[in-house]
Coordinates of C-alpha atoms in Angstrom, one line a residue:
A1032 CA -23.6 33.2 -11.6
R1033 CA -24.0 30.5 -14.5
L1034 CA -25.0 27.0 -14.4
V1035 CA -23.3 24.2 -14.8
S1036 CA -24.6 21.0 -15.6
P1037 CA -23.4 17.7 -13.5
V1038 CA -22.0 15.2 -15.7
T1039 CA -24.0 12.1 -15.3
T1040 CA -21.8 9.3 -14.4
G1041 CA -24.3 6.7 -13.0
A1042 CA -25.8 3.3 -15.0
Q1043 CA -24.7 4.9 -18.4
S1044 CA -20.9 4.6 -17.2
T1045 CA -19.1 1.1 -18.4
Q1046 CA -16.6 -0.5 -15.5
V1047 CA -14.4 -3.0 -15.4
L1048 CA -15.0 -5.5 -12.0
V1049 CA -13.0 -7.6 -11.0
E1050 CA -13.0 -10.9 -9.5
P1051 CA -11.3 -11.9 -6.5
P1052 CA -12.7 -8.0 -5.4
W1053 CA -9.0 -7.3 -4.6
T1054 CA -6.8 -4.1 -5.6
P1055 CA -4.7 -4.4 -6.9
P1056 CA -5.7 -7.5 -9.3
V1057 CA -1.9 -10.4 -9.9
L1058 CA -1.9 -12.3 -12.3
W1059 CA -0.9 -15.6 -9.7
D1060 CA -4.8 -14.9 -8.2
Q1061 CA -7.0 -15.9 -11.2
V1062 CA -8.0 -12.9 -11.8
T1063 CA -11.3 -12.4 -13.9
L1064 CA -12.3 -9.3 -15.6
T1065 CA -16.0 -8.6 -16.3
C1066 CA -17.4 -5.4 -19.2
K1067 CA -20.5 -4.1 -17.1
G1068 CA -22.3 -0.6 -18.1
S1069 CA -25.6 0.0 -20.6
G1070 CA -25.7 -1.1 -24.1
T1071 CA -26.3 -4.4 -26.6
N1072 CA -24.1 -8.0 -25.5
G1073 CA -22.3 -8.9 -28.2
D1074 CA -20.9 -5.3 -28.7
I1075 CA -18.7 -5.5 -26.2
T1076 CA -14.1 -4.7 -27.6
W1077 CA -11.3 -5.4 -25.2
Y1078 CA -8.4 -3.5 -24.8
K1079 CA -5.0 -4.9 -23.5
D1080 CA -1.8 -2.5 -23.3
K1081 CA -4.2 0.1 -25.5
Q1082 CA -4.8 -1.6 -28.6
S1083 CA -8.2 -3.7 -28.9
W1084 CA -7.7 -7.3 -28.1
G1085 CA -8.6 -11.1 -29.0
Q1086 CA -12.0 -11.3 -26.3
K1087 CA -14.0 -9.4 -28.6
G1088 CA -17.4 -9.7 -27.6
A1089 CA -17.2 -11.9 -24.8
D1090 CA -18.2 -10.1 -21.1
S1091 CA -15.8 -12.1 -19.0
F1092 CA -12.6 -13.8 -18.7
T1093 CA -9.6 -15.2 -16.7
V1094 CA -6.5 -13.0 -17.3
T1095 CA -3.5 -15.4 -18.5
E1096 CA -0.8 -12.2 -18.8
S1097 CA -0.4 -8.9 -16.7
G1098 CA -0.7 -5.8 -18.4
S1099 CA -3.6 -3.0 -18.6
Y1100 CA -6.7 -4.2 -19.3
R1101 CA -9.9 -2.3 -19.8
C1102 CA -13.8 -3.1 -22.3
Y1103 CA -15.5 0.1 -24.2
R1104 CA -19.4 -1.3 -24.8
S1105 CA -21.9 0.1 -27.5
G1106 CA -24.3 2.1 -25.4
S1107 CA -22.2 3.2 -22.7
G1108 CA -18.7 4.1 -24.0
R1109 CA -15.1 3.1 -22.6
S1110 CA -14.1 2.2 -19.0
P1111 CA -11.1 2.6 -16.8
T1112 CA -7.7 0.8 -17.1
V1113 CA -7.5 -2.0 -15.0
R1114 CA -4.1 -3.2 -14.6
V1115 CA -3.7 -7.2 -13.8
S1116 CA 0.3 -7.6 -12.0
N1117 CA 2.5 -10.5 -11.8
D1118 CA 4.1 -8.4 -8.6
P1119 CA 5.5 -11.3 -6.3
L1120 CA 4.1 -9.4 -2.8
V1121 CA 1.5 -7.0 -3.3
L1122 CA -0.8 -5.1 -0.6
Q1123 CA -3.8 -6.0 -1.4
V1124 CA -7.1 -3.7 -0.4
P1125 CA -10.8 -4.8 -1.3
A1126 CA -12.0 -3.3 -4.7
R1127 CA -14.7 -1.3 -3.8
A1128 CA -15.1 2.7 -2.9
L1129 CA -13.4 3.1 0.9
L1130 CA -14.0 6.3 4.1
E1131 CA -12.9 7.6 6.4
G1132 CA -13.3 6.0 9.3
D1133 CA -14.4 2.6 7.3
T1134 CA -12.6 -1.0 9.0
V1135 CA -10.7 -2.3 6.3
T1136 CA -9.1 -5.3 5.3
L1137 CA -5.6 -5.7 3.8
R1138 CA -3.9 -8.7 2.9
C1139 CA -0.4 -8.8 2.5
R1140 CA 0.3 -11.5 -0.2

């Protein structure tokens, strides 16, 4: 048998927190994105649609354009991508891990 080391993802990983905490996020909801992870606060680079973008060094900002966003934080790496749409009608779920059997509030907006 071969031992495989588990991949460490806990506190070292970089995440983008979405406020208000609903998925999918929509532009007209005045979405704020915050880059969370270990490392120095000033060492943050934001990417919009896979290109380095003008919010360099900022922990958080309010989104003014739809698109795909992610951040890179020195010390914990790149976050998953968050897509902010401008769809006129969305069915939203809470932006957290959902398990079978959970009671879930849905928003049709």
